[in-house]
Amino acid sequence: MSSAALSSALSAAGVPAEVSEEAIGAVARVPASDLVEALTALRDADCAFAMLIDLFGVDTGEQLELTYHLRSFARDEDAYVRVAAPYDGEVPSAWRVYPSALYPEREAAELFGLTFPGHPNLKRLLTTDEVELPLLRRSTAIRTQEEVHDR
Amino acid sequence: MTPEELSQARITPEGEAPAIVLPKGLRRVPRGVDELATEHLIVNMGPQHPSTHGVLHILLELDGEEIIAAEASLGYLHRGIEKLAEHRRYSAVGTLLDRADYISGIHTELALAQATEQLMGIEVPEKAQWLRSLFSEIVRIASHLIAIGTYGMDIGAMAPFLYIMREREALLSVLESVTGARMMFNYVRPGGVLRDLTPEAEPLLRQFLKTFPGYLEEYHTLLTGNEIFQARVKGVGVIDRATAIAFGMSGPPLRASGFGWDVRKERPYAAYEQLRFDVPVGESGDCWDRYLVRMEEMRIAAELIEQCLDGMPEGDVMAKVPKVLKPPAGEAYSAVESPRGEVGIHLVSDGTDTPYRVHLRAPSLMNLAVVDEVMPGHKIADSVAIIGSLDIVLGEIDR
Amino acid sequence: MALDKLLGENSVIFTKSEQLFDAARANSLWYLSYGIACCAIEGLMSAGGPKFDYDRFGIFHRGSPRQADVMIVAGTVNKKMAHALRKLYDQMPEPKWVIAMGACACTGGPFREYPNVVLGVDKIVPVDVYVPGCPPRPESMQYGFMQLQDKIRNRRKEMAREQRSA
Ligand code: SF4
């Protein structure tokens, strides 16, 4: 039911989206260029996804995937919007639609090595310049046992 | 929510001017623009500051006593919980997540256990569900006690802290007798809980429940009735409902803004469906309301503990689960209501014995983001009152 | 004074002034309230509460590094925090001591494999007492403080012995 609402809201806004019902709920995959329109449509249409609960990235091994977790209080439902981005790619910032995206976007930018054009303050949030690699990518290794033992 | 309320809650941009434009913190006046150039002062608050509740670092731009802009600078406790979880077995991930929200570790554990159970399709025994609720509420009181005590200390009242520590120790001795640890429990495991209540735990709890209402009265005398305290928190740091929703807040700060969303009620987990409780809601969303909501939640949590003890069913506390957990590939999201708000674990599995990705939805991070918005316009002394009323835990913010 | 009761009235004690000062220092160890992570709840908060009450030993918290004698490093130190930690240590007046509380401060603890975490705070500041545990119980911290007091009281003796052997 929620996937139907998602796809109707998105198609009304003219956003090409691939909506599917997955184990976690309705997931809409949209191209990165249409992300802001998609989120705006979902927030304002009847389904009223008023709150951005969460935003996080997953490194799938070939690309990065950002998941926007939305919640509608009117329908008492959650939905997910997914965009894919290449490594070191760009995803438009969603903070004008949901101000709660400000900090998670900075975090994702830093830990996955992405850029969010339109973000007002994309400084490093968590680490200093001593850390060079994006830490949450799968390719970034953690310390080995030997390194730890030799302290 | 009724449709009228909803339209208030929604941050609908009418035409060109959206209700919420830019967080005020980012709408800063360039320095020196002001003709009567009194210079703005940038003050670093933290990372070592007694009232930032850990290692929060806030940059305050001041015009005299008034805050012009505030910006939180995080990362002083960034220690890779999410990254390391990808290299640990499922049974060891809980150990890491305990240390994320270290004041109420049991809630993060519970979220992880539920997500794992969702993936593997494990049926949790009835008794384990009740124990989960029972311990969630015990830890909720222990955590709110710290929030109230340190809040008093921030405002300048030292005594409440000493009183709350007395009750907290009583609760910690219960937790210790059952879980074996005072803070890092690792008690909730995928499939159930570690063990049943010990024989000494129930009398200790009953004793606590007998004395706690009287102690709550004591706090009300010490803090709530204190005029200096009232003057410092009433009308300070008002977060209205639209702002709270736009910034994704949850937990007591959201409910203090007049929006009674509680995961325990809306998406019942553990034994909450069988328990009767109210959700306290504030009116104006100022620091005073947030404080009162917490006080009220403690009272309700004590009632819930009693209900849990009375209604505790018999049976196993652990389902049959394999020694090495290997959930099938897939995704799961599970949320619980921690003392700080909605703690969610987003778990991605690829079918091996280590998670592919564990993401912790940290309520403190979302609640903290609002300081950029509410702080400007307040006096510098109010900044302490505002941060304290949000009750953040840095371990969870930085992860 | 207690010495009167111990040695009789009008008694005279000869001692080195430094030794006398050290005895005083050992009994009023003011620590910097600088909680970093989980350990701070046990080592600084519960410790100050009524059950453990470190105040009995003259151990009390100060908000400013300039008034503190001891720094309890209670938590995981990462590369961003390391700078602040060193700065705070440098601001404390001599003589000063450091207690590394918990597995994280001792070696990196459960987070040692993360590249952003410093492997033990002794890489940044000299440490006098290590208290293991995750988190250590307030009792362990008490024991740690007693070890530190012994260390301070015997400081002169140790120094003299070193000089003699040199
Ligand atoms: S030693 Fe354990 S309790 Fe202490 S800071 Fe490290 S993880 Fe937290």
XYZ file of C-alpha atoms and ligand atoms in Angstrom:
724
model
C 0.000 0.000 0.000
C 2.704 2.419 0.891
C 4.660 1.551 -2.224
C 1.616 2.483 -4.303
C 1.378 5.813 -2.513
C 5.068 6.375 -3.028
C 4.989 5.706 -6.737
C 1.868 7.796 -7.313
C 3.342 10.751 -5.427
C 6.606 10.461 -7.292
C 5.071 10.062 -10.707
C 2.816 13.067 -10.038
C 5.958 15.083 -9.488
C 7.467 13.692 -12.661
C 10.333 11.910 -10.972
C 11.454 8.667 -12.594
C 11.514 6.216 -9.716
C 11.679 2.512 -9.225
C 9.478 1.620 -6.271
C 9.593 -1.776 -4.669
C 8.306 -3.375 -1.504
C 11.260 -4.791 0.413
C 11.717 -6.382 3.807
C 12.263 -3.023 5.498
C 9.332 -1.316 3.769
C 8.676 0.617 0.608
C 11.865 1.668 -1.127
C 11.997 4.160 -3.964
C 15.164 4.279 -6.011
C 15.601 7.631 -7.677
C 18.435 9.085 -9.736
C 20.661 11.446 -7.759
C 19.772 14.386 -9.977
C 16.077 14.104 -9.037
C 16.582 13.520 -5.343
C 15.502 16.948 -4.119
C 12.346 16.917 -6.242
C 11.517 13.445 -5.031
C 11.913 14.361 -1.378
C 9.942 17.566 -1.810
C 7.142 15.668 -3.483
C 7.039 13.079 -0.746
C 7.001 15.683 1.965
C 4.245 17.778 0.437
C 1.927 15.310 -1.251
C -0.888 13.571 0.571
C 1.414 10.989 2.029
C 3.117 13.769 4.023
C 6.414 12.272 4.969
C 7.026 15.000 7.500
C 10.208 13.770 9.097
C 13.545 12.596 7.843
C 14.416 10.005 10.442
C 17.800 9.096 9.211
C 20.264 9.268 6.382
C 23.101 6.868 5.928
C 25.352 5.373 3.331
C 26.242 1.837 2.426
C 29.258 0.866 0.393
C 28.022 -1.908 -1.880
C 31.422 -2.703 -3.289
C 30.758 -1.096 -6.664
C 29.216 2.172 -5.633
C 27.833 4.068 -2.687
C 24.191 3.990 -1.794
C 22.548 6.653 0.310
C 19.335 5.791 2.076
C 16.885 8.438 3.250
C 14.562 7.112 5.884
C 11.287 9.056 5.921
C 8.356 8.872 8.258
C 4.800 9.935 7.747
C 2.829 10.576 10.896
C -0.416 10.987 8.996
C -0.198 7.524 7.491
C 1.826 6.046 10.329
C 4.306 4.603 7.874
C 7.950 4.619 7.023
C 9.451 4.755 3.587
C 12.921 4.774 2.146
C 14.420 6.704 -0.712
C 17.642 5.413 -2.174
C 20.127 7.086 -4.437
C 23.269 5.593 -5.846
C 26.432 7.574 -6.281
C 29.823 6.605 -7.664
C 32.854 6.794 -5.355
C 33.827 10.442 -4.815
C 30.566 11.349 -6.543
C 28.008 14.025 -5.864
C 24.544 13.931 -4.374
C 22.533 17.127 -4.048
C 21.999 18.247 -0.489
C 18.543 17.653 0.919
C 18.715 20.112 3.764
C 16.328 22.595 2.199
C 13.641 19.962 2.312
C 14.625 18.411 5.614
C 16.947 20.472 7.826
C 17.672 17.327 9.806
C 19.859 16.197 6.909
C 22.522 18.791 7.741
C 24.632 16.766 10.144
C 24.168 13.279 8.679
C 25.156 14.634 5.282
C 28.357 16.048 6.681
C 29.036 12.731 8.318
C 28.392 10.778 5.121
C 30.476 13.214 3.120
C 33.403 12.635 5.397
C 33.185 8.937 6.063
C 32.322 7.897 2.507
C 34.084 10.589 0.542
C 31.074 12.160 -1.136
C 30.171 15.756 -1.877
C 26.806 17.331 -1.327
C 26.499 20.377 -3.585
C 24.268 22.972 -1.973
C 25.197 22.070 1.577
C 25.969 25.318 3.410
C 28.757 24.032 5.592
C 30.486 20.936 4.342
C 33.466 21.044 6.663
C 35.015 17.968 8.185
C 32.849 16.955 11.079
C 34.397 14.012 12.850
C 38.066 13.670 12.073
C 41.076 15.863 11.526
C 43.287 16.033 8.476
C 45.460 13.279 9.936
C 42.884 10.798 8.677
C 43.057 10.729 4.909
C 40.941 7.847 3.703
C 37.155 7.800 3.965
C 36.894 5.544 6.957
C 33.612 3.767 6.323
C 34.394 2.529 2.833
C 34.893 -1.190 2.623
C 38.310 -0.704 1.069
C 39.658 1.213 4.059
C 41.342 -1.364 6.248
C 41.357 -1.363 10.010
C 44.523 -1.956 12.022
C 45.813 -5.495 12.063
C 46.470 -7.494 15.224
C 50.225 -7.005 14.783
C 49.925 -3.241 14.596
C 47.855 -3.236 17.742
C 50.188 -5.513 19.627
C 53.284 -3.548 18.698
C 51.585 -0.332 19.786
C -3.014 13.210 14.596
C -5.941 15.053 13.023
C -5.489 16.627 9.587
C -5.485 20.150 11.058
C -2.722 19.258 13.428
C -0.875 17.627 10.644
C -0.920 20.676 8.458
C 0.649 22.541 11.350
C 3.226 19.874 11.785
C 4.156 19.816 8.170
C 6.720 22.330 7.128
C 4.986 23.278 3.940
C 6.742 25.901 1.924
C 4.024 28.261 0.693
C 5.187 29.736 -2.559
C 8.691 31.043 -2.275
C 9.115 31.443 1.472
C 9.364 28.111 3.246
C 8.436 28.035 6.906
C 11.944 27.098 7.832
C 14.584 28.777 5.790
C 18.094 28.465 7.034
C 19.050 27.461 10.544
C 19.806 30.761 12.197
C 23.290 29.565 12.933
C 24.056 29.550 9.244
C 22.354 32.860 8.618
C 25.207 34.700 10.209
C 25.971 38.354 9.740
C 29.366 38.818 8.197
C 31.648 40.311 10.766
C 32.242 44.034 10.580
C 29.115 44.689 8.544
C 27.528 46.386 11.502
C 28.409 50.091 11.326
C 28.784 50.686 15.044
C 31.383 48.050 14.911
C 31.396 46.286 18.197
C 33.341 43.215 17.378
C 31.841 39.796 17.626
C 33.601 37.377 19.862
C 34.042 33.728 19.037
C 34.059 31.529 22.110
C 35.008 27.885 22.121
C 32.855 26.022 24.563
C 34.406 22.645 25.167
C 35.671 20.058 24.460
C 36.609 20.103 28.131
C 33.755 21.878 29.810
C 31.913 20.604 32.856
C 28.488 21.191 31.393
C 28.771 19.935 27.855
C 28.045 16.381 29.011
C 31.135 14.877 27.583
C 33.275 16.222 24.847
C 30.954 18.421 22.889
C 32.608 21.443 21.352
C 30.381 24.370 20.481
C 31.536 27.476 18.717
C 29.564 30.459 19.919
C 29.640 33.760 18.144
C 28.819 36.409 20.708
C 27.749 40.002 20.545
C 28.310 40.999 24.133
C 26.293 38.532 26.118
C 24.074 37.516 23.263
C 24.611 34.514 21.065
C 24.587 35.383 17.369
C 25.402 31.981 16.015
C 26.218 28.572 17.362
C 27.808 25.641 15.679
C 28.496 22.242 17.135
C 31.823 20.706 16.315
C 31.807 16.980 16.860
C 34.149 14.073 16.562
C 36.085 14.157 19.808
C 34.759 10.715 20.553
C 34.649 9.285 17.054
C 35.872 5.764 17.575
C 34.480 3.763 14.716
C 31.724 1.704 16.279
C 30.018 1.288 12.913
C 33.221 0.355 11.147
C 34.419 -2.102 13.753
C 30.997 -3.746 13.834
C 31.634 -4.857 10.246
C 34.592 -6.851 11.510
C 32.954 -8.501 14.509
C 30.678 -11.492 14.820
C 27.047 -10.737 15.517
C 27.380 -11.766 19.138
C 30.198 -9.270 19.661
C 28.544 -6.306 17.990
C 26.349 -5.743 21.039
C 29.478 -5.156 23.090
C 30.426 -2.286 20.836
C 26.937 -0.830 20.705
C 26.711 -0.844 24.492
C 29.448 1.711 24.401
C 27.687 3.957 21.920
C 25.002 5.244 24.245
C 26.842 4.379 27.382
C 24.286 5.690 29.844
C 21.508 3.465 28.524
C 23.330 0.702 26.706
C 20.492 -1.765 26.982
C 18.356 0.063 24.445
C 20.962 -0.065 21.714
C 21.514 -3.742 22.439
C 17.814 -4.332 22.201
C 17.572 -2.602 18.842
C 20.391 -4.740 17.487
C 18.905 -7.944 18.880
C 15.542 -7.134 17.334
C 17.073 -6.369 13.963
C 18.985 -9.645 14.013
C 15.844 -11.523 15.017
C 13.931 -9.916 12.170
C 16.508 -11.144 9.696
C 16.704 -14.662 11.082
C 13.035 -14.993 11.927
C 13.638 -15.930 15.544
C 10.629 -16.126 17.850
C 11.517 -14.628 21.231
C 10.021 -16.332 24.320
C 7.336 -14.403 26.165
C 9.330 -14.118 29.350
C 12.346 -12.672 27.571
C 10.118 -9.973 26.113
C 8.936 -9.008 29.576
C 12.460 -8.978 30.933
C 13.473 -6.740 28.059
C 10.762 -4.269 28.945
C 11.618 -4.472 32.620
C 15.273 -3.712 32.091
C 14.570 -1.002 29.529
C 12.552 0.804 32.154
C 15.122 0.304 34.908
C 17.791 1.765 32.683
C 15.433 4.558 31.624
C 15.130 5.696 35.221
C 18.874 5.383 35.788
C 19.522 7.483 32.714
C 16.921 10.147 33.423
C 18.310 10.422 36.932
C 21.675 11.374 35.503
C 20.020 13.801 33.119
C 18.176 15.523 35.938
C 21.091 15.513 38.339
C 23.625 16.907 35.928
C 21.074 19.388 34.668
C 20.739 20.727 38.177
C 24.498 20.910 38.401
C 24.707 22.830 35.126
C 22.227 25.356 36.396
C 24.112 25.695 39.651
C 22.307 23.360 42.019
C 24.838 20.860 43.316
C 22.685 19.021 45.826
C 20.266 17.152 43.497
C 23.207 15.366 41.925
C 24.105 13.771 45.245
C 20.532 12.666 45.768
C 20.077 11.140 42.342
C 23.309 9.205 42.691
C 21.841 7.469 45.735
C 18.897 6.120 43.727
C 21.044 5.340 40.735
C 23.294 3.148 42.849
C 20.228 1.275 44.075
C 19.253 0.552 40.478
C 22.792 -0.312 39.480
C 22.957 -2.942 42.190
C 19.878 -4.589 40.676
C 21.409 -4.451 37.229
C 24.655 -5.796 38.531
C 23.070 -8.709 40.292
C 21.317 -9.812 37.101
C 23.609 -8.799 34.264
C 26.915 -8.808 36.078
C 27.850 -5.293 35.075
C 27.022 -1.826 36.236
C 26.997 -0.140 32.870
C 28.006 -2.343 29.952
C 25.440 -5.074 30.240
C 25.462 -7.114 27.047
C 22.335 -8.627 28.532
C 19.955 -8.586 25.590
C 21.092 -11.109 23.006
C 19.529 -12.100 19.713
C 16.909 -14.671 20.731
C 16.198 -13.487 24.243
C 18.109 -12.302 27.255
C 21.135 -13.636 29.060
C 19.453 -14.898 32.210
C 16.451 -14.710 34.468
C 16.063 -12.381 37.420
C 18.241 -13.458 40.318
C 16.548 -14.174 43.667
C 17.858 -10.984 45.233
C 16.859 -8.765 42.324
C 13.136 -8.715 42.903
C 13.217 -7.738 46.603
C 15.726 -5.012 45.750
C 13.425 -3.686 43.046
C 10.345 -3.842 45.255
C 12.216 -1.946 47.919
C 13.241 0.652 45.353
C 9.674 1.002 44.114
C 8.481 1.594 47.650
C 10.910 4.425 48.266
C 11.104 5.980 44.831
C 7.875 8.054 44.871
C 9.070 9.729 48.046
C 12.426 10.438 46.465
C 10.748 11.905 43.403
C 8.936 14.285 45.724
C 12.326 15.204 47.117
C 13.620 16.140 43.683
C 10.539 18.188 43.071
C 11.250 20.079 46.264
C 14.914 20.485 45.441
C 14.673 21.469 41.805
C 11.155 21.968 40.519
C 10.197 24.262 43.348
C 13.477 26.134 43.228
C 12.866 29.653 42.015
C 16.360 30.187 40.678
C 16.062 26.999 38.693
C 12.694 28.070 37.324
C 14.026 31.453 36.338
C 16.868 29.824 34.449
C 14.794 27.351 32.457
C 11.280 28.720 31.957
C 10.804 30.148 28.497
C 14.388 29.355 27.526
C 15.221 27.400 24.400
C 11.738 27.128 22.978
C 11.526 24.529 20.227
C 8.124 24.555 18.572
C 6.601 21.509 17.084
C 7.317 22.302 13.445
C 10.988 22.886 14.197
C 11.212 19.702 16.212
C 9.753 17.690 13.360
C 11.810 19.399 10.710
C 14.986 18.638 12.628
C 14.007 15.026 13.134
C 13.938 15.177 16.914
C 12.615 12.360 19.034
C 12.252 11.370 22.638
C 11.530 13.761 25.503
C 12.573 16.885 23.533
C 10.021 16.076 20.823
C 7.309 15.255 23.316
C 8.016 18.430 25.263
C 7.207 20.304 22.054
C 3.706 18.913 22.200
C 3.966 15.980 19.863
C 3.396 12.723 21.693
C 5.221 10.298 19.460
C 6.677 7.408 21.412
C 8.008 4.266 19.766
C 6.763 2.198 22.683
C 3.213 3.230 21.865
C 3.269 3.591 18.090
C 5.435 0.615 17.163
C 5.198 -1.596 20.253
C 8.105 -3.922 20.829
C 9.070 -6.253 23.700
C 6.123 -6.432 26.100
C 4.884 -2.884 25.712
C 1.694 -3.955 24.019
C 0.518 -5.585 27.224
C 1.598 -2.739 29.481
C -0.516 0.273 30.310
C 1.177 3.624 30.393
C 0.733 7.248 29.419
C 3.061 9.338 27.356
C 3.682 12.717 28.968
C 3.522 15.617 26.553
C 4.686 19.191 27.099
C 3.144 22.372 25.828
C 5.589 25.077 24.949
C 8.743 23.094 24.258
C 11.071 25.075 26.485
C 13.733 23.692 28.790
C 11.244 23.621 31.638
C 8.898 21.351 29.700
C 11.711 19.040 28.725
C 12.708 18.772 32.354
C 9.151 18.084 33.472
C 8.612 15.456 30.777
C 11.644 13.592 32.064
C 10.453 13.779 35.648
C 7.083 12.451 34.612
C 8.640 9.686 32.548
C 10.541 8.510 35.590
C 7.336 8.211 37.548
C 5.703 6.283 34.729
C 8.744 4.060 34.308
C 8.511 3.112 37.980
C 4.897 2.091 37.413
C 5.956 0.076 34.395
C 8.564 -1.744 36.443
C 5.872 -2.703 38.898
C 3.592 -3.933 36.113
C 6.455 -5.958 34.662
C 7.246 -7.564 38.000
C 3.595 -8.381 38.655
C 2.849 -9.708 35.205
C 6.076 -11.583 34.583
C 5.184 -14.880 32.867
C 6.984 -18.154 33.400
C 9.121 -19.845 30.819
C 12.421 -19.753 28.993
C 14.447 -16.612 28.626
C 16.288 -17.634 25.479
C 15.080 -19.110 22.224
C 17.025 -21.829 20.481
C 19.602 -20.003 18.422
C 22.729 -21.347 16.759
C 26.080 -20.576 18.389
C 27.315 -18.700 15.347
C 24.650 -16.380 14.033
C 24.461 -16.224 10.265
C 21.424 -14.218 9.225
C 20.418 -14.573 5.583
C 21.280 -11.704 3.285
C 18.892 -8.823 3.689
C 18.125 -5.651 5.541
C 16.304 -4.855 8.730
C 15.464 -1.752 10.699
C 14.439 -1.878 14.286
C 13.734 1.041 16.580
C 13.325 1.301 20.309
C 12.571 4.227 22.566
C 15.652 5.030 24.585
C 15.743 7.791 27.203
C 17.109 10.065 24.502
C 14.715 9.202 21.731
C 14.336 6.757 18.932
C 17.378 4.526 18.712
C 17.360 2.623 15.478
C 19.638 -0.033 14.132
C 19.769 -0.456 10.413
C 21.372 -3.797 9.765
C 22.545 -5.025 6.384
C 23.581 -8.647 6.196
C 25.307 -10.476 3.383
C 24.802 -13.950 4.812
C 28.156 -14.270 6.568
C 28.793 -14.299 10.294
C 29.739 -10.619 10.377
C 27.322 -7.814 9.522
C 27.837 -6.070 6.210
C 26.836 -2.701 7.608
C 25.475 -1.591 10.941
C 24.080 1.885 11.112
C 23.022 3.394 14.388
C 20.343 6.036 14.188
C 21.494 8.256 17.004
C 18.728 10.318 18.594
C 21.256 12.570 20.301
C 22.724 13.651 16.976
C 19.341 14.700 15.640
C 18.396 16.391 18.887
C 21.686 18.227 19.032
C 21.402 19.589 15.496
C 18.693 21.912 16.707
C 21.098 24.007 18.811
C 22.189 25.826 15.672
C 18.598 26.908 15.347
C 17.502 27.679 18.909
C 20.601 29.133 20.491
C 20.875 32.413 18.567
C 19.127 35.171 20.448
C 19.756 33.722 23.860
C 22.224 34.903 26.451
C 25.420 32.940 26.812
C 24.401 31.554 30.197
C 21.327 30.016 28.579
C 23.464 27.903 26.280
C 24.246 25.636 29.210
C 20.566 25.321 30.053
C 19.699 24.453 26.463
C 22.393 21.825 25.978
C 21.604 20.229 29.312
C 17.911 20.025 28.552
C 18.552 18.067 25.360
C 20.357 15.364 27.361
C 22.842 14.271 24.744
C 25.385 11.487 24.945
C 28.449 12.089 22.886
C 29.338 8.452 22.466
C 26.248 8.043 20.377
C 26.633 11.259 18.425
C 30.160 10.575 17.236
C 30.002 6.797 17.240
C 46.468 18.245 65.428
C 46.673 14.557 64.908
C 50.459 14.526 65.248
C 50.100 15.729 68.834
C 48.048 12.721 69.693
C 50.475 10.445 67.940
C 53.753 11.766 69.357
C 52.740 13.600 72.508
C 52.405 17.305 73.100
C 55.199 19.716 72.248
C 56.930 17.134 70.119
C 59.202 18.206 67.303
C 59.524 16.570 63.906
C 62.406 17.097 61.510
C 61.566 16.556 57.912
C 62.367 17.924 54.510
C 59.940 20.575 53.398
C 59.360 18.742 50.122
C 58.427 15.622 52.010
C 55.947 17.560 54.070
C 54.470 19.112 50.949
C 54.213 15.733 49.288
C 52.335 14.359 52.263
C 49.921 17.243 51.910
C 49.648 16.831 48.162
C 48.858 13.165 48.470
C 45.878 13.993 50.633
C 44.300 16.631 48.459
C 44.372 15.305 44.953
C 42.093 17.502 42.938
C 41.267 15.994 39.614
C 40.276 17.730 36.459
C 36.683 16.985 35.540
C 37.462 15.873 32.048
C 35.260 12.960 31.210
C 35.739 11.730 27.682
C 33.584 8.642 27.353
C 31.820 5.887 29.216
C 34.481 5.622 31.907
C 33.666 9.141 33.026
C 30.293 8.033 34.335
C 31.948 5.509 36.621
C 35.196 7.253 37.434
C 33.996 10.815 37.808
C 30.262 10.715 38.464
C 29.650 7.616 40.562
C 32.923 8.377 42.278
C 31.642 11.748 43.376
C 28.308 10.335 44.461
C 27.331 9.348 47.948
C 28.150 5.651 47.727
C 31.802 5.949 46.883
C 32.388 9.535 47.920
C 36.011 10.161 46.997
C 35.745 13.412 48.873
C 36.698 11.389 51.943
C 40.220 11.131 50.583
C 40.417 14.771 49.635
C 39.821 13.802 46.024
C 37.549 16.355 44.437
C 36.863 17.696 40.974
C 37.885 21.023 39.530
C 36.560 22.519 36.346
C 39.733 24.277 35.316
C 43.039 22.602 34.515
C 44.872 25.398 36.297
C 43.518 24.264 39.643
C 43.954 20.555 39.142
C 46.678 18.170 40.251
C 45.525 14.978 38.590
C 44.127 14.310 35.195
C 41.975 11.214 34.933
C 41.905 10.232 31.300
C 38.553 8.483 31.364
C 37.777 7.318 27.892
C 38.835 6.710 24.340
C 41.263 9.273 23.013
C 41.183 9.762 19.270
C 43.366 11.797 17.019
C 41.148 14.838 17.243
C 41.022 14.711 21.020
C 44.757 14.121 21.377
C 45.516 17.772 20.666
C 43.059 18.992 23.267
C 44.336 16.474 25.791
C 47.916 17.612 25.416
C 46.871 21.243 25.690
C 45.002 20.578 28.912
C 47.932 18.671 30.328
C 50.277 21.517 29.530
C 47.992 23.940 31.317
C 48.064 22.053 34.580
C 50.579 23.369 37.124
C 53.477 21.207 38.285
C 53.577 18.803 40.028
C 50.929 16.891 38.102
C 49.931 13.311 37.639
C 47.944 11.341 35.123
C 45.738 8.311 35.705
C 44.832 6.303 32.631
C 41.419 4.927 33.406
C 39.993 2.011 31.488
C 41.129 -0.180 28.654
C 40.756 2.637 26.145
C 43.108 5.014 27.877
C 45.574 2.213 28.601
C 45.793 0.614 25.165
C 42.930 1.622 22.917
C 40.517 -0.885 24.387
C 37.681 -2.280 22.297
C 38.328 0.330 19.619
C 42.039 -0.259 19.181
C 41.688 -1.415 15.591
C 40.102 1.773 14.345
C 42.668 3.939 12.612
C 41.349 7.121 14.232
C 41.921 5.919 17.791
C 45.133 6.565 19.703
C 46.623 3.356 21.070
C 46.954 4.331 24.671
C 47.140 7.760 26.162
C 50.767 7.202 27.202
C 51.652 8.106 23.644
C 50.578 11.672 24.399
C 51.183 12.343 28.082
C 53.223 10.483 30.707
C 51.002 8.189 32.752
C 51.518 7.420 36.439
C 48.836 4.873 37.193
C 46.999 2.536 34.829
C 43.587 1.283 35.925
C 42.361 -1.587 33.745
C 38.735 -2.460 33.143
C 35.958 -1.584 30.771
C 34.785 0.379 32.639
C 36.730 -0.083 35.875
C 34.532 -0.113 38.924
C 34.732 2.932 41.162
C 36.494 0.705 43.688
C 39.296 0.067 41.207
C 39.651 3.775 40.749
C 39.879 4.124 44.497
C 42.697 1.613 44.521
C 44.334 3.489 41.677
C 44.192 6.683 43.679
C 45.738 4.954 46.671
C 48.576 3.742 44.491
C 49.063 7.272 43.322
C 49.101 8.553 46.889
C 51.787 6.021 47.774
C 53.748 7.086 44.774
C 53.557 10.728 45.765
C 54.454 10.106 49.394
C 57.503 8.097 48.422
C 58.632 10.453 45.715
C 61.540 11.915 47.690
C 62.779 8.536 48.835
C 62.791 7.276 45.282
C 64.647 10.313 44.074
C 67.247 10.018 46.819
C 67.750 6.364 46.030
C 68.243 7.138 42.381
C 70.776 9.838 43.194
C 72.711 7.500 45.439
C 72.899 4.767 42.885
C 73.880 7.185 40.129
S 37.471 1.439 28.606
Fe 35.421 0.724 28.087
S 34.087 1.924 29.400
Fe 36.047 2.953 29.378
S 35.928 4.454 27.752
Fe 36.775 2.614 26.860
S 35.029 1.539 26.045
Fe 34.228 3.036 27.488
